[in-house]
């Protein structure tokens, strides 16, 4: 059983998480628990989450958006960034150019979050926050829309002007084309590089421009293997030696036996299920 | 010991399978009556030694035989198993024999009573009554009780053709000759004495402790032939019934007395009116004659059959199979049935005429019998078992003039089918030919169709109606002057009027039906101390129609030309409804026009005809005819002309065709369109409530200025839901398409924009382009166009490994895209074709889906799955024929759901008839080989033989089990209600789901439920939803609110947030309740892990932190997330407080 906690004290559970309580509005009668901890990973490569200033929190209810979380935690100190995700994990730098419209829709479930504070002292402030003083999500000053209000808002926000959309598409495609061109350029350069190394030697590699190389794909590999196999098979002699003939016959009988047993079992199974009782 | 251990293991396995991931729905609600889950087919593994040991010659033969006769031998094995189930065991026979022995012994000791007048019943003390309706009362003659002259077994039991479960043993008790008089065959004297004798026996037996219950009944509903039913005392009383028949001594009456043209019931006696006419002018009484004669011959028949049976070893098995076949078709019981006795006689006929040989097996006997029935019409060409009839025996022609169906017994005097109506025989013939049709079809499980599937009338006939007040048939007899028949049938006015009514209906319905069937009045049973029940106490007579779909619903009955002599006949039949009409081709003919505008009204034309004809010619008031139906009420819409959606669907399809044509003809697209395909149920006529063209009331909405669109207003009721109808638009492949998923997505968006522009400028449609789709507002309907590129799934599957190797991997995203752009359009067009072939396909789908949705299974059996299931009913109807009305289709859908063995069988839906028998075998083998990894519900189609793509996601084992249970229950309730005239017809009963099984109910605010009016029980108050009453919108104008349904949005939020804690169920068509079921597994305390703390609260025990769901907070979240939509959250259980 949970130990009785003195009021006004933080609650730290085994595993190092501090528990904060959170309620939707001041009139709510029940509370969710937020579990927070300083962000600690053995090898954090990303610059987005500096180890000493990042707060890791789990179990953020679905109605808390990035803005709400920012609002809730700004009382502990200035916040640099808030990142909400479905699952904990290292931050990936996805291609920044994709607009929200072209991303698959987000899941509206419980989230985990990474809050980067401006100063590391804020972390301590959060962790020592008492359990029995709940954070309130929706207040008079910062009302949070849910339910019908939210859906109507979502609906009206889903409209996008065709020319703006077109603009986005054009931008993306320009980038894409540029990217493609660069890629082609790079390849060409590489090929040229291969052409002439110093002292006039030419290093011969696969993928020479102009020469038709075998496509480098799994399907092609598979195809070649199949071809080889077929070739082998064609050369094989079937039922040529007596032992081969005998083997084939043996296999045939074994096959029949197997089938017979299967049928027998099928019937037995049906009988067991009383499937022969007509009414 | 070993066995015990195994069974425990099995239990464990079945236990754990229930706890898997999903809540134990099944364990919670259905009684564990379905043991099928435990018995599972495992591909057998023979050891190497077993497989390769040297074969014996015998084994080799056996194997070879099985190989060459595979299909046949499986059927043979199945039939053998079936016979084992129905044949009596030796132990049972011994029990019965000993009981018979006791009864026989006891009967010998009947005390003799003094001779009295027949009408004097003083000797019959106690409460025992005489099983006879005395009409008229007067009888001459004397009677006294004496011990029987002899007692012997007759019928199926001594012959060995008796089958379970209703074991009836017939015992013939011979009335001593001194009780009878020579002239007793006249005027019901003998039948009355027979009844008295039975009453005497009943009186004697009632004092005995050897006998359980004593009841009266009568043979095949013939009141002249009462029988006494005995059961053994104690617990096995229901297992066997002994029927005591009283018979005259053999040869007591001369058989030629009972020639079908002779009279044995005098009019004078029957009517009680003295007439001057001579006796010879009395009408013949063939039915009376044959019922007396029938008592005279049973021993001779037994002898004959035993002789035949001793010649043919498979006789009894063959008869048993035929009896099972008859029983499944409800042809073996009641008045005028084709019972077990006739079945034996038929097989005997085939054997004695050498149509089958004595060495044939039971399987072959059944086959030949059915073949004979299918090909021989006994209503025209009767058959006779008499080898060399004596000269006094009547000829076949004489039999035919007296009876409808003729099958003469070995003596040559008795027509064994005397009570059978021509309709019953036609039904028998039809069933036999149907059975023969699918016997050899390799794709059909013949065994199952022939012998295992019951065919009750309600599930067989397209339209069923009942005559409730049978008393009304008296007036029919009066009106049609059927006194002679009444006399012949000893006052049984139901039997007397039936042939007339049948021929009337046959004539009136004519071309509209394939077959007219009627129920056989069941044998009445009553206790020995009550009077014989009157004829009117019978159950209602049911009639079934098998409709010809193309003609049944025609509103016009065109008769002969006015000057044609047949016109008189026509006018006579139709009475005042017949009128002269002039047609477009210039002809002037008699015609009858029935009411009916919409398809669903036209479907009722046969009903109108039946009611009208019965009223006109048979004096049966409309109120006494009860038409079974009304299921389609639940999908009915339309205020002025009620429709069940056919018209609306057609309008949608026409609008779509127009749009598709316009898309094809668009000018100025950078790439051309290669295909426009519909991918929405509304475009295949199966949308439960097809979208109707709407016109919006602009004042009801907020407006989005820049894009000229309407937006729902806060505080107002939710606006009407506008279904977007999905249309897939395939674009030509070209080198210009990029080879990158994101780029394709962008290009697609560009296409949407372009299409929107063109549609706006060239056709003035209001459009809204999004990256994923394009909404087009056209004539009051919303179409959602999605541009597709055929190589995109391929692109999604390709990826490059770090080594630079191009690999192709199947993934969810690609599959979903293929589903949406390839498979769904294909399914839609295929099913669209099916609707053209079977006009009520769409209606059945709508009913089925309405039921699924109302029972909250909409997310488990998806729309596509349901449509496929219904399609299978139409494509593979065996042993029925394709449903001809929505009702029968729906009942069969429920039956399919409740009875299909999904564990061990794939459901193969042979769309477009593309699969061959070899494909079937291949599918079945593939299914068997990898059963464990395949979806629980496996549906194979020609385009999808291996993976069952439509059922991959759902249902789960538990939900399927639940669906099956509920379907079985619904079917039971519904059939019971439909066939029982006393119950109030409220088909909605099966659409109201039991809610007490769920843990939490979220009640919704009806104001925010846009589809409220589609609810099963439509509310009395409705809200204004921003739709103007008149007509559909024209093109142009502001874009309405499309695809905005708070209930769907709320559900998806709930599932996103709490999907791993609970299941959410809701009726999408106007349901105002969301039912929540906690997942038991989620409620077990779990160790604290950052990936598994959603919505959970922590408990610390010592050094360990465990989490459990924070139910109070979650319940509040339900409120918060659905603000303004949720009215209240009602927690029904306190499961979390353990």
PDB file of N, CA, C and O in Angstrom, chain B residues 508-545:
ATOM      1  N   UNK B 508     -54.215 -17.224 -59.224  1.00  0.00           N
ATOM      2  CA  UNK B 508     -54.061 -15.788 -59.087  1.00  0.00           C
ATOM      3  C   UNK B 508     -52.609 -15.346 -59.165  1.00  0.00           C
ATOM      4  O   UNK B 508     -52.295 -14.307 -59.743  1.00  0.00           O
ATOM      5  N   UNK B 509     -51.725 -16.134 -58.596  1.00  0.00           N
ATOM      6  CA  UNK B 509     -50.322 -15.711 -58.559  1.00  0.00           C
ATOM      7  C   UNK B 509     -49.590 -16.123 -59.825  1.00  0.00           C
ATOM      8  O   UNK B 509     -48.604 -15.504 -60.208  1.00  0.00           O
ATOM      9  N   UNK B 510     -50.072 -17.182 -60.423  1.00  0.00           N
ATOM     10  CA  UNK B 510     -49.609 -17.608 -61.745  1.00  0.00           C
ATOM     11  C   UNK B 510     -48.124 -17.455 -62.010  1.00  0.00           C
ATOM     12  O   UNK B 510     -47.301 -18.159 -61.436  1.00  0.00           O
ATOM     13  N   UNK B 511     -47.833 -16.491 -62.875  1.00  0.00           N
ATOM     14  CA  UNK B 511     -46.460 -16.314 -63.340  1.00  0.00           C
ATOM     15  C   UNK B 511     -45.539 -15.718 -62.276  1.00  0.00           C
ATOM     16  O   UNK B 511     -44.348 -15.658 -62.450  1.00  0.00           O
ATOM     17  N   UNK B 512     -46.134 -15.226 -61.217  1.00  0.00           N
ATOM     18  CA  UNK B 512     -45.305 -14.529 -60.244  1.00  0.00           C
ATOM     19  C   UNK B 512     -44.503 -15.469 -59.355  1.00  0.00           C
ATOM     20  O   UNK B 512     -43.566 -15.050 -58.688  1.00  0.00           O
ATOM     21  N   UNK B 513     -44.921 -16.724 -59.274  1.00  0.00           N
ATOM     22  CA  UNK B 513     -44.251 -17.617 -58.327  1.00  0.00           C
ATOM     23  C   UNK B 513     -43.699 -18.865 -58.998  1.00  0.00           C
ATOM     24  O   UNK B 513     -44.190 -19.319 -60.027  1.00  0.00           O
ATOM     25  N   UNK B 514     -42.650 -19.387 -58.395  1.00  0.00           N
ATOM     26  CA  UNK B 514     -42.124 -20.689 -58.792  1.00  0.00           C
ATOM     27  C   UNK B 514     -42.929 -21.786 -58.125  1.00  0.00           C
ATOM     28  O   UNK B 514     -43.188 -22.833 -58.712  1.00  0.00           O
ATOM     29  N   UNK B 515     -43.240 -21.553 -56.862  1.00  0.00           N
ATOM     30  CA  UNK B 515     -43.768 -22.640 -56.057  1.00  0.00           C
ATOM     31  C   UNK B 515     -44.646 -22.074 -54.958  1.00  0.00           C
ATOM     32  O   UNK B 515     -44.341 -21.042 -54.362  1.00  0.00           O
ATOM     33  N   UNK B 516     -45.764 -22.776 -54.732  1.00  0.00           N
ATOM     34  CA  UNK B 516     -46.634 -22.429 -53.613  1.00  0.00           C
ATOM     35  C   UNK B 516     -46.588 -23.597 -52.635  1.00  0.00           C
ATOM     36  O   UNK B 516     -46.839 -24.740 -53.023  1.00  0.00           O
ATOM     37  N   UNK B 517     -46.221 -23.326 -51.408  1.00  0.00           N
ATOM     38  CA  UNK B 517     -46.177 -24.412 -50.426  1.00  0.00           C
ATOM     39  C   UNK B 517     -47.092 -24.062 -49.269  1.00  0.00           C
ATOM     40  O   UNK B 517     -47.451 -22.913 -49.077  1.00  0.00           O
ATOM     41  N   UNK B 518     -47.482 -25.087 -48.529  1.00  0.00           N
ATOM     42  CA  UNK B 518     -48.274 -24.803 -47.326  1.00  0.00           C
ATOM     43  C   UNK B 518     -47.797 -25.696 -46.198  1.00  0.00           C
ATOM     44  O   UNK B 518     -47.223 -26.765 -46.429  1.00  0.00           O
ATOM     45  N   UNK B 519     -48.019 -25.248 -44.995  1.00  0.00           N
ATOM     46  CA  UNK B 519     -47.594 -26.053 -43.858  1.00  0.00           C
ATOM     47  C   UNK B 519     -48.558 -27.220 -43.709  1.00  0.00           C
ATOM     48  O   UNK B 519     -49.724 -27.135 -44.084  1.00  0.00           O
ATOM     49  N   UNK B 520     -48.060 -28.334 -43.185  1.00  0.00           N
ATOM     50  CA  UNK B 520     -48.911 -29.495 -42.959  1.00  0.00           C
ATOM     51  C   UNK B 520     -49.421 -29.399 -41.536  1.00  0.00           C
ATOM     52  O   UNK B 520     -48.637 -29.245 -40.606  1.00  0.00           O
ATOM     53  N   UNK B 521     -50.749 -29.444 -41.406  1.00  0.00           N
ATOM     54  CA  UNK B 521     -51.317 -29.299 -40.065  1.00  0.00           C
ATOM     55  C   UNK B 521     -50.742 -30.381 -39.162  1.00  0.00           C
ATOM     56  O   UNK B 521     -50.812 -31.566 -39.493  1.00  0.00           O
ATOM     57  N   UNK B 522     -50.156 -30.020 -38.027  1.00  0.00           N
ATOM     58  CA  UNK B 522     -49.539 -31.028 -37.174  1.00  0.00           C
ATOM     59  C   UNK B 522     -50.603 -31.893 -36.502  1.00  0.00           C
ATOM     60  O   UNK B 522     -51.749 -31.467 -36.334  1.00  0.00           O
ATOM     61  N   UNK B 523     -50.225 -33.123 -36.168  1.00  0.00           N
ATOM     62  CA  UNK B 523     -51.168 -34.016 -35.499  1.00  0.00           C
ATOM     63  C   UNK B 523     -51.519 -33.431 -34.140  1.00  0.00           C
ATOM     64  O   UNK B 523     -50.635 -33.120 -33.359  1.00  0.00           O
ATOM     65  N   UNK B 524     -52.807 -33.270 -33.870  1.00  0.00           N
ATOM     66  CA  UNK B 524     -53.160 -32.740 -32.554  1.00  0.00           C
ATOM     67  C   UNK B 524     -52.895 -33.787 -31.481  1.00  0.00           C
ATOM     68  O   UNK B 524     -52.928 -34.989 -31.748  1.00  0.00           O
ATOM     69  N   UNK B 525     -52.607 -33.330 -30.297  1.00  0.00           N
ATOM     70  CA  UNK B 525     -52.393 -34.236 -29.170  1.00  0.00           C
ATOM     71  C   UNK B 525     -53.163 -33.689 -27.998  1.00  0.00           C
ATOM     72  O   UNK B 525     -53.146 -32.489 -27.754  1.00  0.00           O
ATOM     73  N   UNK B 526     -53.844 -34.521 -27.291  1.00  0.00           N
ATOM     74  CA  UNK B 526     -54.568 -34.028 -26.130  1.00  0.00           C
ATOM     75  C   UNK B 526     -54.615 -35.126 -25.082  1.00  0.00           C
ATOM     76  O   UNK B 526     -54.437 -36.305 -25.392  1.00  0.00           O
ATOM     77  N   UNK B 527     -54.833 -34.738 -23.855  1.00  0.00           N
ATOM     78  CA  UNK B 527     -54.777 -35.720 -22.783  1.00  0.00           C
ATOM     79  C   UNK B 527     -56.072 -36.523 -22.773  1.00  0.00           C
ATOM     80  O   UNK B 527     -57.103 -36.076 -23.284  1.00  0.00           O
ATOM     81  N   UNK B 528     -56.014 -37.729 -22.172  1.00  0.00           N
ATOM     82  CA  UNK B 528     -57.151 -38.642 -22.260  1.00  0.00           C
ATOM     83  C   UNK B 528     -58.359 -38.136 -21.505  1.00  0.00           C
ATOM     84  O   UNK B 528     -59.469 -38.573 -21.753  1.00  0.00           O
ATOM     85  N   UNK B 529     -58.154 -37.189 -20.577  1.00  0.00           N
ATOM     86  CA  UNK B 529     -59.325 -36.746 -19.830  1.00  0.00           C
ATOM     87  C   UNK B 529     -59.893 -35.427 -20.351  1.00  0.00           C
ATOM     88  O   UNK B 529     -60.625 -34.741 -19.660  1.00  0.00           O
ATOM     89  N   UNK B 530     -59.518 -35.047 -21.561  1.00  0.00           N
ATOM     90  CA  UNK B 530     -60.198 -33.889 -22.137  1.00  0.00           C
ATOM     91  C   UNK B 530     -60.805 -34.289 -23.471  1.00  0.00           C
ATOM     92  O   UNK B 530     -60.402 -35.271 -24.092  1.00  0.00           O
ATOM     93  N   UNK B 531     -61.786 -33.481 -23.887  1.00  0.00           N
ATOM     94  CA  UNK B 531     -62.471 -33.789 -25.127  1.00  0.00           C
ATOM     95  C   UNK B 531     -61.538 -33.583 -26.313  1.00  0.00           C
ATOM     96  O   UNK B 531     -60.582 -32.820 -26.221  1.00  0.00           O
ATOM     97  N   UNK B 532     -61.853 -34.230 -27.408  1.00  0.00           N
ATOM     98  CA  UNK B 532     -61.051 -34.027 -28.619  1.00  0.00           C
ATOM     99  C   UNK B 532     -61.139 -32.567 -29.044  1.00  0.00           C
ATOM    100  O   UNK B 532     -62.217 -31.987 -29.014  1.00  0.00           O
ATOM    101  N   UNK B 533     -60.008 -31.936 -29.391  1.00  0.00           N
ATOM    102  CA  UNK B 533     -60.051 -30.521 -29.767  1.00  0.00           C
ATOM    103  C   UNK B 533     -60.788 -30.312 -31.075  1.00  0.00           C
ATOM    104  O   UNK B 533     -60.814 -31.186 -31.945  1.00  0.00           O
ATOM    105  N   UNK B 534     -61.383 -29.148 -31.178  1.00  0.00           N
ATOM    106  CA  UNK B 534     -62.121 -28.818 -32.411  1.00  0.00           C
ATOM    107  C   UNK B 534     -61.122 -28.505 -33.526  1.00  0.00           C
ATOM    108  O   UNK B 534     -59.948 -28.237 -33.278  1.00  0.00           O
ATOM    109  N   UNK B 535     -61.627 -28.477 -34.752  1.00  0.00           N
ATOM    110  CA  UNK B 535     -60.739 -28.189 -35.882  1.00  0.00           C
ATOM    111  C   UNK B 535     -60.144 -26.796 -35.793  1.00  0.00           C
ATOM    112  O   UNK B 535     -59.027 -26.537 -36.188  1.00  0.00           O
ATOM    113  N   UNK B 536     -60.935 -25.865 -35.249  1.00  0.00           N
ATOM    114  CA  UNK B 536     -60.455 -24.482 -35.228  1.00  0.00           C
ATOM    115  C   UNK B 536     -59.313 -24.294 -34.246  1.00  0.00           C
ATOM    116  O   UNK B 536     -58.629 -23.280 -34.267  1.00  0.00           O
ATOM    117  N   UNK B 537     -59.117 -25.288 -33.341  1.00  0.00           N
ATOM    118  CA  UNK B 537     -58.032 -25.155 -32.376  1.00  0.00           C
ATOM    119  C   UNK B 537     -56.670 -25.433 -32.998  1.00  0.00           C
ATOM    120  O   UNK B 537     -55.647 -25.304 -32.341  1.00  0.00           O
ATOM    121  N   UNK B 538     -56.675 -25.808 -34.256  1.00  0.00           N
ATOM    122  CA  UNK B 538     -55.407 -26.081 -34.937  1.00  0.00           C
ATOM    123  C   UNK B 538     -54.527 -24.841 -34.998  1.00  0.00           C
ATOM    124  O   UNK B 538     -55.020 -23.717 -34.937  1.00  0.00           O
ATOM    125  N   UNK B 539     -53.253 -25.078 -35.160  1.00  0.00           N
ATOM    126  CA  UNK B 539     -52.346 -23.954 -35.396  1.00  0.00           C
ATOM    127  C   UNK B 539     -52.705 -23.324 -36.736  1.00  0.00           C
ATOM    128  O   UNK B 539     -53.283 -23.977 -37.603  1.00  0.00           O
ATOM    129  N   UNK B 540     -52.384 -22.030 -36.908  1.00  0.00           N
ATOM    130  CA  UNK B 540     -52.696 -21.390 -38.183  1.00  0.00           C
ATOM    131  C   UNK B 540     -52.031 -22.124 -39.346  1.00  0.00           C
ATOM    132  O   UNK B 540     -50.961 -22.704 -39.188  1.00  0.00           O
ATOM    133  N   UNK B 541     -52.691 -22.089 -40.484  1.00  0.00           N
ATOM    134  CA  UNK B 541     -52.093 -22.668 -41.689  1.00  0.00           C
ATOM    135  C   UNK B 541     -51.131 -21.644 -42.280  1.00  0.00           C
ATOM    136  O   UNK B 541     -51.483 -20.476 -42.435  1.00  0.00           O
ATOM    137  N   UNK B 542     -49.932 -22.072 -42.594  1.00  0.00           N
ATOM    138  CA  UNK B 542     -48.985 -21.142 -43.203  1.00  0.00           C
ATOM    139  C   UNK B 542     -48.810 -21.482 -44.676  1.00  0.00           C
ATOM    140  O   UNK B 542     -48.808 -22.648 -45.050  1.00  0.00           O
ATOM    141  N   UNK B 543     -48.675 -20.448 -45.463  1.00  0.00           N
ATOM    142  CA  UNK B 543     -48.441 -20.640 -46.892  1.00  0.00           C
ATOM    143  C   UNK B 543     -47.131 -19.948 -47.249  1.00  0.00           C
ATOM    144  O   UNK B 543     -46.854 -18.859 -46.744  1.00  0.00           O
ATOM    145  N   UNK B 544     -46.358 -20.573 -48.085  1.00  0.00           N
ATOM    146  CA  UNK B 544     -45.092 -19.973 -48.484  1.00  0.00           C
ATOM    147  C   UNK B 544     -45.048 -19.798 -49.988  1.00  0.00           C
ATOM    148  O   UNK B 544     -45.504 -20.661 -50.734  1.00  0.00           O
ATOM    149  N   UNK B 545     -44.519 -18.658 -50.423  1.00  0.00           N
ATOM    150  CA  UNK B 545     -44.382 -18.410 -51.851  1.00  0.00           C
ATOM    151  C   UNK B 545     -42.909 -18.322 -52.209  1.00  0.00           C
ATOM    152  O   UNK B 545     -42.143 -17.657 -51.518  1.00  0.00           O
TER     153      UNK B 545
END
